[in-house]
mmCIF file of C-alpha atoms in Angstrom:
data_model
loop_
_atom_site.group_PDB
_atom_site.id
_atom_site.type_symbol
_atom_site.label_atom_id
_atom_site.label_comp_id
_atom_site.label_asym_id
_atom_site.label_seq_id
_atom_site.Cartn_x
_atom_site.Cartn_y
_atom_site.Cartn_z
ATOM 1 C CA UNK Z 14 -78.255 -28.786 -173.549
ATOM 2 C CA UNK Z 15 -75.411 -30.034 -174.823
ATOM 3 C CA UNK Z 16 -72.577 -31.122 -173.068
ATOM 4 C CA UNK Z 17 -69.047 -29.984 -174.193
ATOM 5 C CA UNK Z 18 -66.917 -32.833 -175.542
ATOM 6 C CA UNK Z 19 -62.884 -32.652 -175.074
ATOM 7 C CA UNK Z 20 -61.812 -31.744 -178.177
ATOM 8 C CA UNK Z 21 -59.139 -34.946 -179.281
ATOM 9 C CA UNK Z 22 -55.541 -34.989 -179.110
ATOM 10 C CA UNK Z 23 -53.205 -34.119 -182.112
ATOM 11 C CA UNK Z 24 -52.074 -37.004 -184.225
ATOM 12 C CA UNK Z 25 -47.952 -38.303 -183.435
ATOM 13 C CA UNK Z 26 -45.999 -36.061 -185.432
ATOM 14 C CA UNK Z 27 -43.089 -37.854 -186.878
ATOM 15 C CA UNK Z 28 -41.059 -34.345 -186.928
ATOM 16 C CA UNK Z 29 -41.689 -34.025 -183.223
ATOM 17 C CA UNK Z 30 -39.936 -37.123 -182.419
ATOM 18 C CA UNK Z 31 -37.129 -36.374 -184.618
ATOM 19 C CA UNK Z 32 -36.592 -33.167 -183.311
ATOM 20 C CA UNK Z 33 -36.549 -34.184 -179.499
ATOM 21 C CA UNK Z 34 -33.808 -37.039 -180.013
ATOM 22 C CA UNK Z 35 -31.371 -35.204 -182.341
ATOM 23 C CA UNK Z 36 -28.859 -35.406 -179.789
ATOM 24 C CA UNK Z 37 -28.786 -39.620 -179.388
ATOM 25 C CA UNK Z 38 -26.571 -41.609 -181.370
ATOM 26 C CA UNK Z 39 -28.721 -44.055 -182.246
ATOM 27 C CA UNK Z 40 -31.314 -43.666 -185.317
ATOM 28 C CA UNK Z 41 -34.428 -42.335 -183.894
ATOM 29 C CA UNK Z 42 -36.639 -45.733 -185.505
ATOM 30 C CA UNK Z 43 -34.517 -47.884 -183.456
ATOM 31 C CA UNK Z 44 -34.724 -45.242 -180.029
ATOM 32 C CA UNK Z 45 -38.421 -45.914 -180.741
ATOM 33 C CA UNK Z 46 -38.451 -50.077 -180.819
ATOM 34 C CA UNK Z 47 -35.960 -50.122 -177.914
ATOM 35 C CA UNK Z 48 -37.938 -47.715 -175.732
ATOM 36 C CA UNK Z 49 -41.003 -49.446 -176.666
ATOM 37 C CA UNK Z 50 -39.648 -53.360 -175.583
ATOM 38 C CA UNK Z 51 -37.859 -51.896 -172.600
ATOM 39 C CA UNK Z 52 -40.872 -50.442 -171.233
ATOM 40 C CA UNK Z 53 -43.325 -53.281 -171.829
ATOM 41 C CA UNK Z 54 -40.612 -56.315 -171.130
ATOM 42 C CA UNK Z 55 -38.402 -54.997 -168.306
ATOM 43 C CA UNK Z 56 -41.603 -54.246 -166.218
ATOM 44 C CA UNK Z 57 -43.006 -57.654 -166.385
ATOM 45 C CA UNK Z 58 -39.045 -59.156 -165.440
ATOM 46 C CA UNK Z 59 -38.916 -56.485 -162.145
ATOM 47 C CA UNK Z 60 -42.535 -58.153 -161.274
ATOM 48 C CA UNK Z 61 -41.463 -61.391 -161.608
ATOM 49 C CA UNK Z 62 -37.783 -61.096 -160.259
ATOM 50 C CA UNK Z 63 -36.573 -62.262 -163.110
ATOM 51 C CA UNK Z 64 -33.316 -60.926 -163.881
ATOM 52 C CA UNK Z 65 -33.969 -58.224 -162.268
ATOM 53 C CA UNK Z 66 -30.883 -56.323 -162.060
ATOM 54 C CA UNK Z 67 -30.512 -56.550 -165.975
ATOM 55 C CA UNK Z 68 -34.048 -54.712 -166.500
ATOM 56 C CA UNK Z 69 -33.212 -51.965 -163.601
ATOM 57 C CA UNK Z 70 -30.095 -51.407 -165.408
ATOM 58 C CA UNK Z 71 -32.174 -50.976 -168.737
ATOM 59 C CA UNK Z 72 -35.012 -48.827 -167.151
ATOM 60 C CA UNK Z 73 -32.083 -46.613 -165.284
ATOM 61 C CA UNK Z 74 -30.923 -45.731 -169.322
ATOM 62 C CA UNK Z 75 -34.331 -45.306 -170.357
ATOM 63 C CA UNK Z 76 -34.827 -43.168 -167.547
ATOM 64 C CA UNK Z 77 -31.796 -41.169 -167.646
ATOM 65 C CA UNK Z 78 -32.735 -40.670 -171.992
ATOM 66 C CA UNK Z 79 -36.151 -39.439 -170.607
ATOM 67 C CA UNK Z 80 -34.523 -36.643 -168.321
ATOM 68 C CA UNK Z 81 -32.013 -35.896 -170.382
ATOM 69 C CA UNK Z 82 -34.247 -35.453 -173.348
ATOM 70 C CA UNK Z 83 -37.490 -35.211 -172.899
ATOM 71 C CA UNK Z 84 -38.736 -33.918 -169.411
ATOM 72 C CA UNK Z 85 -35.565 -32.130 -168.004
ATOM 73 C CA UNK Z 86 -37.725 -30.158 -165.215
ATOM 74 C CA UNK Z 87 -39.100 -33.244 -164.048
ATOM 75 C CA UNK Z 88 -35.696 -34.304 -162.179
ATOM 76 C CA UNK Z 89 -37.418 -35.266 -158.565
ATOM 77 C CA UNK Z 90 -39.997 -37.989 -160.009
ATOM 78 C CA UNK Z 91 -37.248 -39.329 -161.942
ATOM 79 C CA UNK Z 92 -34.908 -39.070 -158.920
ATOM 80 C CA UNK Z 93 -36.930 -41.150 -157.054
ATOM 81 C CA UNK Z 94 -37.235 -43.965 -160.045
ATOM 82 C CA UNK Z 95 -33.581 -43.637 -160.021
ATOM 83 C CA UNK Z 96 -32.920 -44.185 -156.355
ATOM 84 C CA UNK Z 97 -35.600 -47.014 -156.364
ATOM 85 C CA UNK Z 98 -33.614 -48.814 -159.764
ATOM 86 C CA UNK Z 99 -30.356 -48.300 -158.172
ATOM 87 C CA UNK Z 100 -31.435 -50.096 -154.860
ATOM 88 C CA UNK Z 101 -32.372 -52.952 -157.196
ATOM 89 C CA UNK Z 102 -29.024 -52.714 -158.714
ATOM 90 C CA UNK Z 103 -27.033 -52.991 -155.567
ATOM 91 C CA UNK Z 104 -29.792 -55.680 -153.677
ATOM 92 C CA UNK Z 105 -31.544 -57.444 -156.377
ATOM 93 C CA UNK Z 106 -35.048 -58.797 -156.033
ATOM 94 C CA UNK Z 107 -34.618 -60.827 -152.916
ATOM 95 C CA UNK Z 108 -36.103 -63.844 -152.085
ATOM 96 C CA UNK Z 109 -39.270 -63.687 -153.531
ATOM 97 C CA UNK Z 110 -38.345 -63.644 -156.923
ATOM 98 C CA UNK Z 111 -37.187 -66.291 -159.910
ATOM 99 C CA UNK Z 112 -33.843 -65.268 -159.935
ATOM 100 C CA UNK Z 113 -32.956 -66.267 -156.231
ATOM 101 C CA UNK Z 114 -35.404 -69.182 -157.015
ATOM 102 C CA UNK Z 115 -32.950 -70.609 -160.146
ATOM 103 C CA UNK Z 116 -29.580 -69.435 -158.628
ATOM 104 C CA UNK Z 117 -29.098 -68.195 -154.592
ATOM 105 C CA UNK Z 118 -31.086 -71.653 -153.994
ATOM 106 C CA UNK Z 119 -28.639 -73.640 -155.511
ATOM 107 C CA UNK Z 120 -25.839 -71.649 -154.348
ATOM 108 C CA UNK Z 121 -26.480 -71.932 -150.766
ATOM 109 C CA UNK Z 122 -24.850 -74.707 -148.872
ATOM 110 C CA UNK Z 123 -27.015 -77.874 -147.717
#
């Protein structure tokens, strides 16, 4: 007996790319290395609290491009992710995190 195997996925089509971003104004090569460093970089500063309303703010964009763009029906999930990055915005990390470690420490009177 031999078990079925999932057949693999299609290779990345560059034309595919190209023709979901024709509407941003940036060159779709650099849309690619921007999405790419935003989603592995501004993860690791939200985990660490390390500036951490500077990589909301850049995941809110990227998030915004992604349901403007890509998954339009999917405007609940990214809702939520919006809501969630917004309350970062406004609040910031908090006390747990490098950023009130290097400046609301030394801010705060003695």
């Amino acid at each position: 007996m031999n078990p079925q195997v999932a057949a693999p996925a299609p290779p990345f089509r560059r034309h595919q790319l190209d023709n979901g971003l024709d509407l941003l104004l940036l060159p779709t090569d650099l849309a690619v290395y921007m999405a790419v460093v935003v989603e592995l970089v501004a993860p690791i500063m939200l985990w660490l609290g390390l500036g951490t309303r500077l990589a909301a703010l850049a995941l809110l964009g990227m998030t915004l491009v992604i349901q403007t763009f890509v998954y339009p029906q999917a405007y609940l999930t990214h809702g939520l992710w919006a809501i969630a990055l917004l309350l970062l915005v406004k609040y910031g990390a908090g006390k747990l995190s490098l950023d009130w470690l290097l400046w609301e420490r030394n801010s705060e009177p003695a």
